[in-house]
PDB file of C-alpha atoms and ligand atoms in Angstrom:
ATOM      1  CA  MET A  21      -4.774 -14.675 -17.614  1.00  0.00           C
ATOM      2  CA  VAL A  22      -3.369 -14.622 -14.286  1.00  0.00           C
ATOM      3  CA  ARG A  23      -1.581 -11.509 -13.341  1.00  0.00           C
ATOM      4  CA  ARG A  24       1.893 -11.813 -11.398  1.00  0.00           C
ATOM      5  CA  ILE A  25       2.710  -9.202  -8.941  1.00  0.00           C
ATOM      6  CA  ALA A  26       5.843  -8.720  -6.432  1.00  0.00           C
ATOM      7  CA  VAL A  27       5.457  -6.838  -3.445  1.00  0.00           C
ATOM      8  CA  VAL A  28       8.676  -5.302  -1.791  1.00  0.00           C
ATOM      9  CA  GLY A  29       7.543  -3.745   1.766  1.00  0.00           C
ATOM     10  CA  SER A  30       6.479  -4.438   5.369  1.00  0.00           C
ATOM     11  CA  ILE A  31       4.656  -6.811   7.340  1.00  0.00           C
ATOM     12  CA  ASN A  32       3.157  -5.828  10.810  1.00  0.00           C
ATOM     13  CA  MET A  33       1.100  -7.011  13.281  1.00  0.00           C
ATOM     14  CA  ASP A  34      -1.498  -4.189  13.618  1.00  0.00           C
ATOM     15  CA  LEU A  35      -2.642  -3.894  17.469  1.00  0.00           C
ATOM     16  CA  VAL A  36      -6.142  -2.061  16.974  1.00  0.00           C
ATOM     17  CA  THR A  37      -7.957  -0.246  19.753  1.00  0.00           C
ATOM     18  CA  GLN A  38     -11.493   1.555  19.031  1.00  0.00           C
ATOM     19  CA  ALA A  39     -12.273   4.591  20.712  1.00  0.00           C
ATOM     20  CA  PRO A  40     -14.874   7.461  20.962  1.00  0.00           C
ATOM     21  CA  HIS A  41     -12.638   9.867  19.806  1.00  0.00           C
ATOM     22  CA  PHE A  42      -8.758  10.277  19.671  1.00  0.00           C
ATOM     23  CA  PRO A  43      -7.178  11.210  23.219  1.00  0.00           C
ATOM     24  CA  GLN A  44      -5.477  14.179  23.802  1.00  0.00           C
ATOM     25  CA  PRO A  45      -1.773  14.513  25.195  1.00  0.00           C
ATOM     26  CA  GLY A  46      -1.919  13.532  28.938  1.00  0.00           C
ATOM     27  CA  GLU A  47      -5.973  12.273  28.379  1.00  0.00           C
ATOM     28  CA  THR A  48      -6.720   8.484  29.105  1.00  0.00           C
ATOM     29  CA  LEU A  49      -9.805   7.166  27.758  1.00  0.00           C
ATOM     30  CA  LEU A  50     -11.931   3.961  27.951  1.00  0.00           C
ATOM     31  CA  GLY A  51     -11.460   2.054  24.692  1.00  0.00           C
ATOM     32  CA  GLU A  52     -14.454   0.043  23.066  1.00  0.00           C
ATOM     33  CA  GLY A  53     -12.668  -2.698  21.630  1.00  0.00           C
ATOM     34  CA  PHE A  54      -9.257  -4.396  20.930  1.00  0.00           C
ATOM     35  CA  VAL A  55      -8.190  -6.505  18.437  1.00  0.00           C
ATOM     36  CA  THR A  56      -4.979  -8.026  16.975  1.00  0.00           C
ATOM     37  CA  VAL A  57      -4.863  -8.430  13.153  1.00  0.00           C
ATOM     38  CA  PRO A  58      -2.042  -8.777  10.191  1.00  0.00           C
ATOM     39  CA  GLY A  59      -1.088  -5.505   8.548  1.00  0.00           C
ATOM     40  CA  GLY A  60       1.998  -3.672   7.183  1.00  0.00           C
ATOM     41  CA  LYS A  61       1.322  -1.875   3.922  1.00  0.00           C
ATOM     42  CA  GLY A  62       3.685  -4.764   1.983  1.00  0.00           C
ATOM     43  CA  ALA A  63       1.843  -7.801   3.351  1.00  0.00           C
ATOM     44  CA  ASN A  64      -1.813  -5.663   3.064  1.00  0.00           C
ATOM     45  CA  GLN A  65      -0.808  -4.845  -0.687  1.00  0.00           C
ATOM     46  CA  ALA A  66       0.253  -8.646  -1.147  1.00  0.00           C
ATOM     47  CA  VAL A  67      -2.959  -9.919   0.340  1.00  0.00           C
ATOM     48  CA  ALA A  68      -5.144  -7.451  -1.356  1.00  0.00           C
ATOM     49  CA  ALA A  69      -3.332  -8.441  -4.858  1.00  0.00           C
ATOM     50  CA  ALA A  70      -3.839 -12.478  -4.020  1.00  0.00           C
ATOM     51  CA  ARG A  71      -7.735 -11.959  -3.358  1.00  0.00           C
ATOM     52  CA  LEU A  72      -8.099 -10.273  -6.764  1.00  0.00           C
ATOM     53  CA  GLY A  73      -6.666 -13.219  -8.302  1.00  0.00           C
ATOM     54  CA  ALA A  74      -2.931 -12.585  -8.850  1.00  0.00           C
ATOM     55  CA  GLU A  75       0.048 -14.806  -8.159  1.00  0.00           C
ATOM     56  CA  VAL A  76       2.093 -12.966  -5.771  1.00  0.00           C
ATOM     57  CA  ALA A  77       5.564 -12.922  -4.352  1.00  0.00           C
ATOM     58  CA  LEU A  78       6.344 -10.857  -1.397  1.00  0.00           C
ATOM     59  CA  VAL A  79       9.992  -9.673  -0.308  1.00  0.00           C
ATOM     60  CA  GLY A  80      10.226  -8.342   3.245  1.00  0.00           C
ATOM     61  CA  ALA A  81      11.257  -9.488   6.961  1.00  0.00           C
ATOM     62  CA  LEU A  82       9.590 -11.059  10.121  1.00  0.00           C
ATOM     63  CA  GLY A  83      10.984 -11.572  13.391  1.00  0.00           C
ATOM     64  CA  ARG A  84      11.227 -15.068  14.964  1.00  0.00           C
ATOM     65  CA  ASP A  85       8.534 -14.213  17.456  1.00  0.00           C
ATOM     66  CA  ALA A  86       5.009 -15.298  17.757  1.00  0.00           C
ATOM     67  CA  PHE A  87       3.788 -12.618  15.701  1.00  0.00           C
ATOM     68  CA  GLY A  88       6.380 -13.676  12.958  1.00  0.00           C
ATOM     69  CA  ASP A  89       4.636 -16.889  12.990  1.00  0.00           C
ATOM     70  CA  LEU A  90       1.209 -16.086  13.305  1.00  0.00           C
ATOM     71  CA  LEU A  91       1.825 -13.659   9.992  1.00  0.00           C
ATOM     72  CA  HIS A  92       3.763 -15.748   8.277  1.00  0.00           C
ATOM     73  CA  ALA A  93       1.128 -18.506   8.470  1.00  0.00           C
ATOM     74  CA  GLY A  94      -1.664 -16.302   7.647  1.00  0.00           C
ATOM     75  CA  LEU A  95       0.169 -15.143   4.219  1.00  0.00           C
ATOM     76  CA  ARG A  96       0.979 -18.720   3.521  1.00  0.00           C
ATOM     77  CA  ARG A  97      -2.892 -19.282   3.730  1.00  0.00           C
ATOM     78  CA  GLU A  98      -3.338 -16.552   1.186  1.00  0.00           C
ATOM     79  CA  GLY A  99      -1.470 -18.461  -1.198  1.00  0.00           C
ATOM     80  CA  ILE A 100       1.421 -15.631  -1.210  1.00  0.00           C
ATOM     81  CA  ASN A 101       4.956 -16.924  -2.289  1.00  0.00           C
ATOM     82  CA  LEU A 102       7.121 -16.313   0.924  1.00  0.00           C
ATOM     83  CA  ASP A 103      10.588 -17.342  -0.533  1.00  0.00           C
ATOM     84  CA  HIS A 104      11.808 -13.933  -0.258  1.00  0.00           C
ATOM     85  CA  VAL A 105      10.769 -13.367   3.181  1.00  0.00           C
ATOM     86  CA  GLN A 106      13.583 -13.296   5.752  1.00  0.00           C
ATOM     87  CA  ARG A 107      13.172 -14.207   9.532  1.00  0.00           C
ATOM     88  CA  PRO A 108      16.361 -12.601  11.471  1.00  0.00           C
ATOM     89  CA  ASP A 109      16.639 -14.138  14.993  1.00  0.00           C
ATOM     90  CA  ASP A 110      17.750 -11.101  16.945  1.00  0.00           C
ATOM     91  CA  THR A 111      14.743  -8.706  16.391  1.00  0.00           C
ATOM     92  CA  THR A 112      10.788  -8.754  16.732  1.00  0.00           C
ATOM     93  CA  SER A 113       8.356  -8.499  13.998  1.00  0.00           C
ATOM     94  CA  GLY A 114       6.978  -4.999  13.102  1.00  0.00           C
ATOM     95  CA  THR A 115       4.128  -3.777  14.830  1.00  0.00           C
ATOM     96  CA  ALA A 116       1.565  -0.703  14.259  1.00  0.00           C
ATOM     97  CA  SER A 117      -0.395   0.495  16.970  1.00  0.00           C
ATOM     98  CA  ILE A 118      -3.586   1.950  15.546  1.00  0.00           C
ATOM     99  CA  THR A 119      -6.281   3.584  17.104  1.00  0.00           C
ATOM    100  CA  VAL A 120      -9.619   4.059  15.223  1.00  0.00           C
ATOM    101  CA  ALA A 121     -12.585   6.601  16.025  1.00  0.00           C
ATOM    102  CA  GLY A 122     -15.147   7.682  13.735  1.00  0.00           C
ATOM    103  CA  GLY A 123     -13.820   5.581  10.884  1.00  0.00           C
ATOM    104  CA  GLU A 124     -10.690   7.514  11.067  1.00  0.00           C
ATOM    105  CA  ASN A 125      -7.211   6.488  12.169  1.00  0.00           C
ATOM    106  CA  GLN A 126      -3.825   7.218  14.174  1.00  0.00           C
ATOM    107  CA  ILE A 127      -1.100   4.919  13.683  1.00  0.00           C
ATOM    108  CA  ILE A 128       2.363   4.602  15.141  1.00  0.00           C
ATOM    109  CA  VAL A 129       4.744   1.847  13.225  1.00  0.00           C
ATOM    110  CA  VAL A 130       7.878   0.334  14.954  1.00  0.00           C
ATOM    111  CA  PRO A 131       9.489  -1.367  12.135  1.00  0.00           C
ATOM    112  CA  ALA A 132      11.602  -3.791  13.840  1.00  0.00           C
ATOM    113  CA  ALA A 133      12.231  -6.641  11.439  1.00  0.00           C
ATOM    114  CA  ASN A 134      11.223  -4.599   8.385  1.00  0.00           C
ATOM    115  CA  ALA A 135      14.257  -2.233   8.901  1.00  0.00           C
ATOM    116  CA  ARG A 136      16.308  -5.519   7.982  1.00  0.00           C
ATOM    117  CA  VAL A 137      15.192  -5.432   4.307  1.00  0.00           C
ATOM    118  CA  THR A 138      18.379  -4.771   2.390  1.00  0.00           C
ATOM    119  CA  PRO A 139      19.314  -3.974  -1.393  1.00  0.00           C
ATOM    120  CA  ALA A 140      21.144  -7.404  -1.433  1.00  0.00           C
ATOM    121  CA  GLN A 141      17.869  -9.160  -0.291  1.00  0.00           C
ATOM    122  CA  VAL A 142      15.748  -7.676  -3.037  1.00  0.00           C
ATOM    123  CA  GLU A 143      18.760  -8.360  -5.539  1.00  0.00           C
ATOM    124  CA  SER A 144      18.488 -12.076  -4.369  1.00  0.00           C
ATOM    125  CA  ALA A 145      14.808 -11.796  -5.511  1.00  0.00           C
ATOM    126  CA  ARG A 146      15.496 -10.759  -8.908  1.00  0.00           C
ATOM    127  CA  GLY A 147      13.778 -13.903 -10.277  1.00  0.00           C
ATOM    128  CA  ALA A 148      10.385 -13.125  -8.463  1.00  0.00           C
ATOM    129  CA  LEU A 149      10.632  -9.186  -9.583  1.00  0.00           C
ATOM    130  CA  ALA A 150      11.741 -10.241 -13.199  1.00  0.00           C
ATOM    131  CA  GLY A 151       8.677 -12.783 -13.470  1.00  0.00           C
ATOM    132  CA  ALA A 152       6.215 -10.141 -12.514  1.00  0.00           C
ATOM    133  CA  ASP A 153       3.884  -8.080 -14.507  1.00  0.00           C
ATOM    134  CA  VAL A 154       4.062  -5.269 -11.759  1.00  0.00           C
ATOM    135  CA  VAL A 155       5.945  -4.459  -8.604  1.00  0.00           C
ATOM    136  CA  LEU A 156       4.515  -2.441  -5.765  1.00  0.00           C
ATOM    137  CA  VAL A 157       6.925  -1.067  -3.205  1.00  0.00           C
ATOM    138  CA  GLN A 158       6.093   1.485  -0.230  1.00  0.00           C
ATOM    139  CA  MET A 159       8.115   3.321   2.191  1.00  0.00           C
ATOM    140  CA  GLU A 160       7.958   1.319   5.526  1.00  0.00           C
ATOM    141  CA  ILE A 161      11.465  -0.287   4.655  1.00  0.00           C
ATOM    142  CA  PRO A 162      14.806   1.124   4.446  1.00  0.00           C
ATOM    143  CA  LEU A 163      15.383   3.796   1.742  1.00  0.00           C
ATOM    144  CA  GLU A 164      17.996   1.842   0.202  1.00  0.00           C
ATOM    145  CA  ALA A 165      15.896  -1.076  -0.188  1.00  0.00           C
ATOM    146  CA  ILE A 166      13.161   0.942  -2.075  1.00  0.00           C
ATOM    147  CA  GLU A 167      16.032   2.387  -4.390  1.00  0.00           C
ATOM    148  CA  ALA A 168      17.150  -0.909  -5.079  1.00  0.00           C
ATOM    149  CA  THR A 169      13.555  -2.339  -6.245  1.00  0.00           C
ATOM    150  CA  LEU A 170      13.213   0.882  -8.111  1.00  0.00           C
ATOM    151  CA  ARG A 171      16.649   0.211  -9.924  1.00  0.00           C
ATOM    152  CA  LEU A 172      16.022  -3.209 -10.546  1.00  0.00           C
ATOM    153  CA  GLY A 173      12.758  -2.668 -11.935  1.00  0.00           C
ATOM    154  CA  ARG A 174      14.020  -0.560 -14.383  1.00  0.00           C
ATOM    155  CA  ARG A 175      16.922  -2.733 -15.366  1.00  0.00           C
ATOM    156  CA  LEU A 176      14.290  -5.609 -15.606  1.00  0.00           C
ATOM    157  CA  GLY A 177      11.902  -3.550 -17.588  1.00  0.00           C
ATOM    158  CA  VAL A 178       9.070  -4.425 -15.113  1.00  0.00           C
ATOM    159  CA  PRO A 179       6.943  -1.347 -14.038  1.00  0.00           C
ATOM    160  CA  VAL A 180       7.215  -0.493 -10.334  1.00  0.00           C
ATOM    161  CA  ILE A 181       4.604   1.440  -8.876  1.00  0.00           C
ATOM    162  CA  LEU A 182       6.031   3.388  -5.948  1.00  0.00           C
ATOM    163  CA  ASN A 183       3.427   3.982  -2.911  1.00  0.00           C
ATOM    164  CA  PRO A 184       5.134   6.842  -1.179  1.00  0.00           C
ATOM    165  CA  ALA A 185       3.759   6.247   2.462  1.00  0.00           C
ATOM    166  CA  PRO A 186       4.544   6.948   4.848  1.00  0.00           C
ATOM    167  CA  ALA A 187       5.780  10.270   3.497  1.00  0.00           C
ATOM    168  CA  ARG A 188       9.668  10.943   3.376  1.00  0.00           C
ATOM    169  CA  PRO A 189      11.342  12.867   1.072  1.00  0.00           C
ATOM    170  CA  LEU A 190      13.088  11.243  -2.019  1.00  0.00           C
ATOM    171  CA  PRO A 191      15.719  12.217  -4.349  1.00  0.00           C
ATOM    172  CA  ALA A 192      14.097  12.955  -7.757  1.00  0.00           C
ATOM    173  CA  GLU A 193      16.133  10.769  -9.624  1.00  0.00           C
ATOM    174  CA  TRP A 194      14.236   7.995  -7.754  1.00  0.00           C
ATOM    175  CA  LEU A 195      10.920   9.330  -8.322  1.00  0.00           C
ATOM    176  CA  GLY A 196      11.841   9.191 -12.198  1.00  0.00           C
ATOM    177  CA  LEU A 197      12.563   5.125 -11.827  1.00  0.00           C
ATOM    178  CA  ALA A 198       9.003   4.547 -11.195  1.00  0.00           C
ATOM    179  CA  ARG A 199       5.973   3.717 -13.577  1.00  0.00           C
ATOM    180  CA  TYR A 200       3.668   5.376 -11.254  1.00  0.00           C
ATOM    181  CA  LEU A 201       3.500   7.281  -8.014  1.00  0.00           C
ATOM    182  CA  THR A 202       0.410   6.772  -5.837  1.00  0.00           C
ATOM    183  CA  PRO A 203       0.603   9.359  -2.890  1.00  0.00           C
ATOM    184  CA  ASN A 204      -2.339  11.051  -1.423  1.00  0.00           C
ATOM    185  CA  GLN A 205      -1.980  15.070  -1.337  1.00  0.00           C
ATOM    186  CA  HIS A 206       0.456  15.110   1.694  1.00  0.00           C
ATOM    187  CA  GLU A 207       2.603  12.465   0.445  1.00  0.00           C
ATOM    188  CA  LEU A 208       2.766  14.066  -2.652  1.00  0.00           C
ATOM    189  CA  ALA A 209       3.782  17.723  -1.640  1.00  0.00           C
ATOM    190  CA  THR A 210       6.826  15.861   0.763  1.00  0.00           C
ATOM    191  CA  LEU A 211       7.842  13.992  -2.001  1.00  0.00           C
ATOM    192  CA  LEU A 212       8.173  17.370  -4.202  1.00  0.00           C
ATOM    193  CA  GLY A 213       9.466  19.441  -1.254  1.00  0.00           C
ATOM    194  CA  ALA A 214       6.046  21.733  -1.665  1.00  0.00           C
ATOM    195  CA  ASP A 215       3.695  23.200   0.449  1.00  0.00           C
ATOM    196  CA  PRO A 216       0.938  20.438   1.213  1.00  0.00           C
ATOM    197  CA  ALA A 217      -1.808  23.541   1.017  1.00  0.00           C
ATOM    198  CA  GLU A 218      -1.017  23.906  -2.417  1.00  0.00           C
ATOM    199  CA  ASP A 219      -3.466  22.991  -5.255  1.00  0.00           C
ATOM    200  CA  PHE A 220      -2.888  19.139  -5.930  1.00  0.00           C
ATOM    201  CA  GLN A 221      -3.532  19.685  -9.638  1.00  0.00           C
ATOM    202  CA  VAL A 222      -0.536  21.929  -9.573  1.00  0.00           C
ATOM    203  CA  LEU A 223       1.313  19.377  -7.807  1.00  0.00           C
ATOM    204  CA  LEU A 224       0.173  16.629 -10.039  1.00  0.00           C
ATOM    205  CA  ARG A 225       1.830  18.767 -12.804  1.00  0.00           C
ATOM    206  CA  ARG A 226       5.059  19.010 -11.465  1.00  0.00           C
ATOM    207  CA  ALA A 227       5.576  15.313 -10.706  1.00  0.00           C
ATOM    208  CA  PRO A 228       8.336  13.685 -12.624  1.00  0.00           C
ATOM    209  CA  VAL A 229       6.396  10.633 -13.611  1.00  0.00           C
ATOM    210  CA  PRO A 230       2.692   9.942 -13.848  1.00  0.00           C
ATOM    211  CA  VAL A 231       0.775  10.144 -10.710  1.00  0.00           C
ATOM    212  CA  VAL A 232      -2.327   8.644  -9.381  1.00  0.00           C
ATOM    213  CA  LEU A 233      -3.536  10.539  -6.329  1.00  0.00           C
ATOM    214  CA  THR A 234      -5.744   9.400  -3.720  1.00  0.00           C
ATOM    215  CA  ARG A 235      -8.095  11.619  -2.391  1.00  0.00           C
ATOM    216  CA  GLY A 236      -9.981   9.447   0.420  1.00  0.00           C
ATOM    217  CA  HIS A 237     -13.738  10.078  -0.123  1.00  0.00           C
ATOM    218  CA  GLU A 238     -13.209  12.235  -2.917  1.00  0.00           C
ATOM    219  CA  GLY A 239     -11.849   9.072  -4.770  1.00  0.00           C
ATOM    220  CA  ALA A 240      -8.841   9.501  -7.008  1.00  0.00           C
ATOM    221  CA  TRP A 241      -7.092  11.792  -9.625  1.00  0.00           C
ATOM    222  CA  TYR A 242      -4.809  10.575 -12.346  1.00  0.00           C
ATOM    223  CA  GLN A 243      -2.599  12.294 -14.921  1.00  0.00           C
ATOM    224  CA  GLU A 244      -0.708  10.408 -17.585  1.00  0.00           C
ATOM    225  CA  GLN A 245      -0.693  12.671 -20.458  1.00  0.00           C
ATOM    226  CA  GLY A 246      -3.054  16.136 -20.778  1.00  0.00           C
ATOM    227  CA  GLU A 247      -5.301  17.319 -18.181  1.00  0.00           C
ATOM    228  CA  PRO A 248      -5.877  15.605 -14.620  1.00  0.00           C
ATOM    229  CA  VAL A 249      -8.876  12.961 -14.821  1.00  0.00           C
ATOM    230  CA  HIS A 250     -11.150  12.389 -11.537  1.00  0.00           C
ATOM    231  CA  GLN A 251     -12.409   9.034 -10.556  1.00  0.00           C
ATOM    232  CA  HIS A 252     -15.253   9.369  -7.877  1.00  0.00           C
ATOM    233  CA  ALA A 253     -15.325   7.335  -4.933  1.00  0.00           C
ATOM    234  CA  PHE A 254     -17.817   4.641  -4.227  1.00  0.00           C
ATOM    235  CA  ASP A 255     -20.339   5.649  -1.397  1.00  0.00           C
ATOM    236  CA  VAL A 256     -20.295   3.254   1.433  1.00  0.00           C
ATOM    237  CA  GLU A 257     -20.064   3.139   5.156  1.00  0.00           C
ATOM    238  CA  VAL A 258     -16.998   3.460   6.499  1.00  0.00           C
ATOM    239  CA  ALA A 259     -15.836   0.874   9.478  1.00  0.00           C
ATOM    240  CA  ASP A 260     -12.019   1.431   9.476  1.00  0.00           C
ATOM    241  CA  SER A 261     -10.012   3.424   6.630  1.00  0.00           C
ATOM    242  CA  THR A 262      -6.921   1.321   7.588  1.00  0.00           C
ATOM    243  CA  GLY A 263      -5.689  -0.251   4.422  1.00  0.00           C
ATOM    244  CA  ALA A 264      -7.626   1.264   1.813  1.00  0.00           C
ATOM    245  CA  GLY A 265      -4.796   2.668   0.279  1.00  0.00           C
ATOM    246  CA  ASP A 266      -3.072  -0.733   0.323  1.00  0.00           C
ATOM    247  CA  THR A 267      -6.173  -2.267  -1.568  1.00  0.00           C
ATOM    248  CA  PHE A 268      -6.213   0.444  -4.071  1.00  0.00           C
ATOM    249  CA  ASN A 269      -2.398   0.057  -4.577  1.00  0.00           C
ATOM    250  CA  ALA A 270      -2.867  -3.833  -5.125  1.00  0.00           C
ATOM    251  CA  ALA A 271      -5.980  -3.316  -7.215  1.00  0.00           C
ATOM    252  CA  LEU A 272      -4.329  -0.939  -9.526  1.00  0.00           C
ATOM    253  CA  ALA A 273      -1.366  -2.947 -10.034  1.00  0.00           C
ATOM    254  CA  VAL A 274      -3.740  -5.974 -10.798  1.00  0.00           C
ATOM    255  CA  PHE A 275      -5.821  -4.246 -13.113  1.00  0.00           C
ATOM    256  CA  LEU A 276      -3.096  -1.928 -14.866  1.00  0.00           C
ATOM    257  CA  HIS A 277      -3.039  -4.080 -18.204  1.00  0.00           C
ATOM    258  CA  GLU A 278      -6.666  -2.976 -18.481  1.00  0.00           C
ATOM    259  CA  GLY A 279      -5.510   0.520 -18.691  1.00  0.00           C
ATOM    260  CA  LEU A 280      -5.239   3.092 -16.479  1.00  0.00           C
ATOM    261  CA  PRO A 281      -8.951   4.603 -16.366  1.00  0.00           C
ATOM    262  CA  THR A 282     -10.208   1.084 -15.584  1.00  0.00           C
ATOM    263  CA  ALA A 283      -7.673   0.246 -13.170  1.00  0.00           C
ATOM    264  CA  VAL A 284      -8.375   3.356 -11.060  1.00  0.00           C
ATOM    265  CA  ARG A 285     -12.013   2.663 -11.164  1.00  0.00           C
ATOM    266  CA  LYS A 286     -11.660  -0.496  -9.980  1.00  0.00           C
ATOM    267  CA  ALA A 287      -8.943   0.359  -7.461  1.00  0.00           C
ATOM    268  CA  CYS A 288     -11.360   3.054  -6.018  1.00  0.00           C
ATOM    269  CA  ALA A 289     -13.990   0.188  -5.821  1.00  0.00           C
ATOM    270  CA  ALA A 290     -11.858  -2.202  -4.090  1.00  0.00           C
ATOM    271  CA  ALA A 291     -10.976   0.450  -1.667  1.00  0.00           C
ATOM    272  CA  ALA A 292     -14.559   1.304  -1.148  1.00  0.00           C
ATOM    273  CA  LEU A 293     -15.076  -2.602   0.023  1.00  0.00           C
ATOM    274  CA  ALA A 294     -12.147  -2.483   2.156  1.00  0.00           C
ATOM    275  CA  VAL A 295     -13.193   0.028   4.562  1.00  0.00           C
ATOM    276  CA  THR A 296     -16.621  -1.242   5.369  1.00  0.00           C
ATOM    277  CA  ARG A 297     -14.796  -3.782   7.998  1.00  0.00           C
ATOM    278  CA  LEU A 298     -12.603  -3.012  10.984  1.00  0.00           C
ATOM    279  CA  GLY A 299      -8.770  -4.076  10.205  1.00  0.00           C
ATOM    280  CA  ALA A 300      -6.620  -3.660   7.227  1.00  0.00           C
ATOM    281  CA  GLN A 301      -7.029  -6.972   5.727  1.00  0.00           C
ATOM    282  CA  GLN A 302     -10.723  -8.313   6.981  1.00  0.00           C
ATOM    283  CA  GLY A 303     -12.562  -6.357   4.292  1.00  0.00           C
ATOM    284  CA  MET A 304     -10.232  -6.535   1.191  1.00  0.00           C
ATOM    285  CA  PRO A 305     -12.282  -8.173  -1.589  1.00  0.00           C
ATOM    286  CA  ARG A 306     -12.149 -11.300  -3.446  1.00  0.00           C
ATOM    287  CA  ALA A 307     -12.344 -10.933  -7.496  1.00  0.00           C
ATOM    288  CA  GLN A 308     -15.808 -12.019  -7.660  1.00  0.00           C
ATOM    289  CA  GLU A 309     -17.143  -9.706  -5.029  1.00  0.00           C
ATOM    290  CA  LEU A 310     -15.333  -6.444  -6.761  1.00  0.00           C
ATOM    291  CA  ASP A 311     -17.151  -7.726  -9.843  1.00  0.00           C
ATOM    292  CA  ALA A 312     -20.561  -7.927  -8.129  1.00  0.00           C
ATOM    293  CA  PHE A 313     -20.001  -4.395  -6.316  1.00  0.00           C
ATOM    294  CA  LEU A 314     -19.291  -2.997  -9.991  1.00  0.00           C
ATOM    295  CA  ALA A 315     -22.012  -4.246 -11.520  1.00  0.00           C
ATOM    296  CA  ARG A 316     -24.671  -2.988  -8.894  1.00  0.00           C
TER     297      ARG A 316
HETATM  298  O1  RIB B   3      -1.700   0.906   5.289  1.00  0.00           O
HETATM  299  C1  RIB B   3      -2.022   0.301   6.450  1.00  0.00           C
HETATM  300  C2  RIB B   3      -1.239  -0.040   7.194  1.00  0.00           C
HETATM  301  O2  RIB B   3      -0.024   0.901   7.716  1.00  0.00           O
HETATM  302  C3  RIB B   3      -1.355  -0.924   8.571  1.00  0.00           C
HETATM  303  O3  RIB B   3      -1.777  -2.101   8.239  1.00  0.00           O
HETATM  304  C4  RIB B   3      -0.194  -0.723   9.253  1.00  0.00           C
HETATM  305  O4  RIB B   3       0.513  -1.919   9.654  1.00  0.00           O
HETATM  306  C5  RIB B   3       0.638   0.151   9.026  1.00  0.00           C
HETATM  307  O5  RIB B   3       1.827  -0.336   8.206  1.00  0.00           O
END
């Protein structure tokens, strides 16, 4: 059965520089390579879900510029429904300047068109959200649009996964509207107004809704009822961790109907495959590749 996923979120062009290490303030480094690749948390999650076999609709915004045209064409090639991607003509497309060094990354996002996603636009995509099995939303779009997505999902009875990245404090009431939160430890602490150094298992228990916590190379922890459960990470050689979280979220949404433990296991496996290539979307696996990896 084909799963239907609606994603409300950002679309960026990623400007990726490979460096021997991260520069210090005031330091000029000679880089090792540069690529321009599609990204943005919303677009990444949409692409990852589509490659895993889902029917995907994306709600977002792109500028009417060269990056916007390239990104639009790329998303269309992935088979994603773009009926709710608006193209305002007085702004540029979102960009992310990314430095990759030693498998880690540093990112500066300029939202540009992504800042134009409005509650009214989300409302106008009601049909796409109503027809979805799961809705995914992240935090590179305006807070009002995130709130509108959470409220519409609740009204329609469609589960919303809130991926609170990048971290910003949110009203506790909004968190309660999500079916799952999928933060890393720093994001969870920010959401709860807690100290990031606090034990993550304590933070998990304080969250108002079930949390699936990502822990990088340590895998993920999730808690629905009872004690938090650990899912180990899969061992791979990391080329670039950009987009790992997005692949994780997409796989979680696509496989949620198989139960949370299976969905989290598959999400960890999909994220592991995603980090083996440079660029957020390059390594995102197709369903058959994920199955083969899990069977090994
Ligand atoms: O999650 C990775 C994404 O974050 C990148 O593709 C970049 O565009 C930023 O939005």
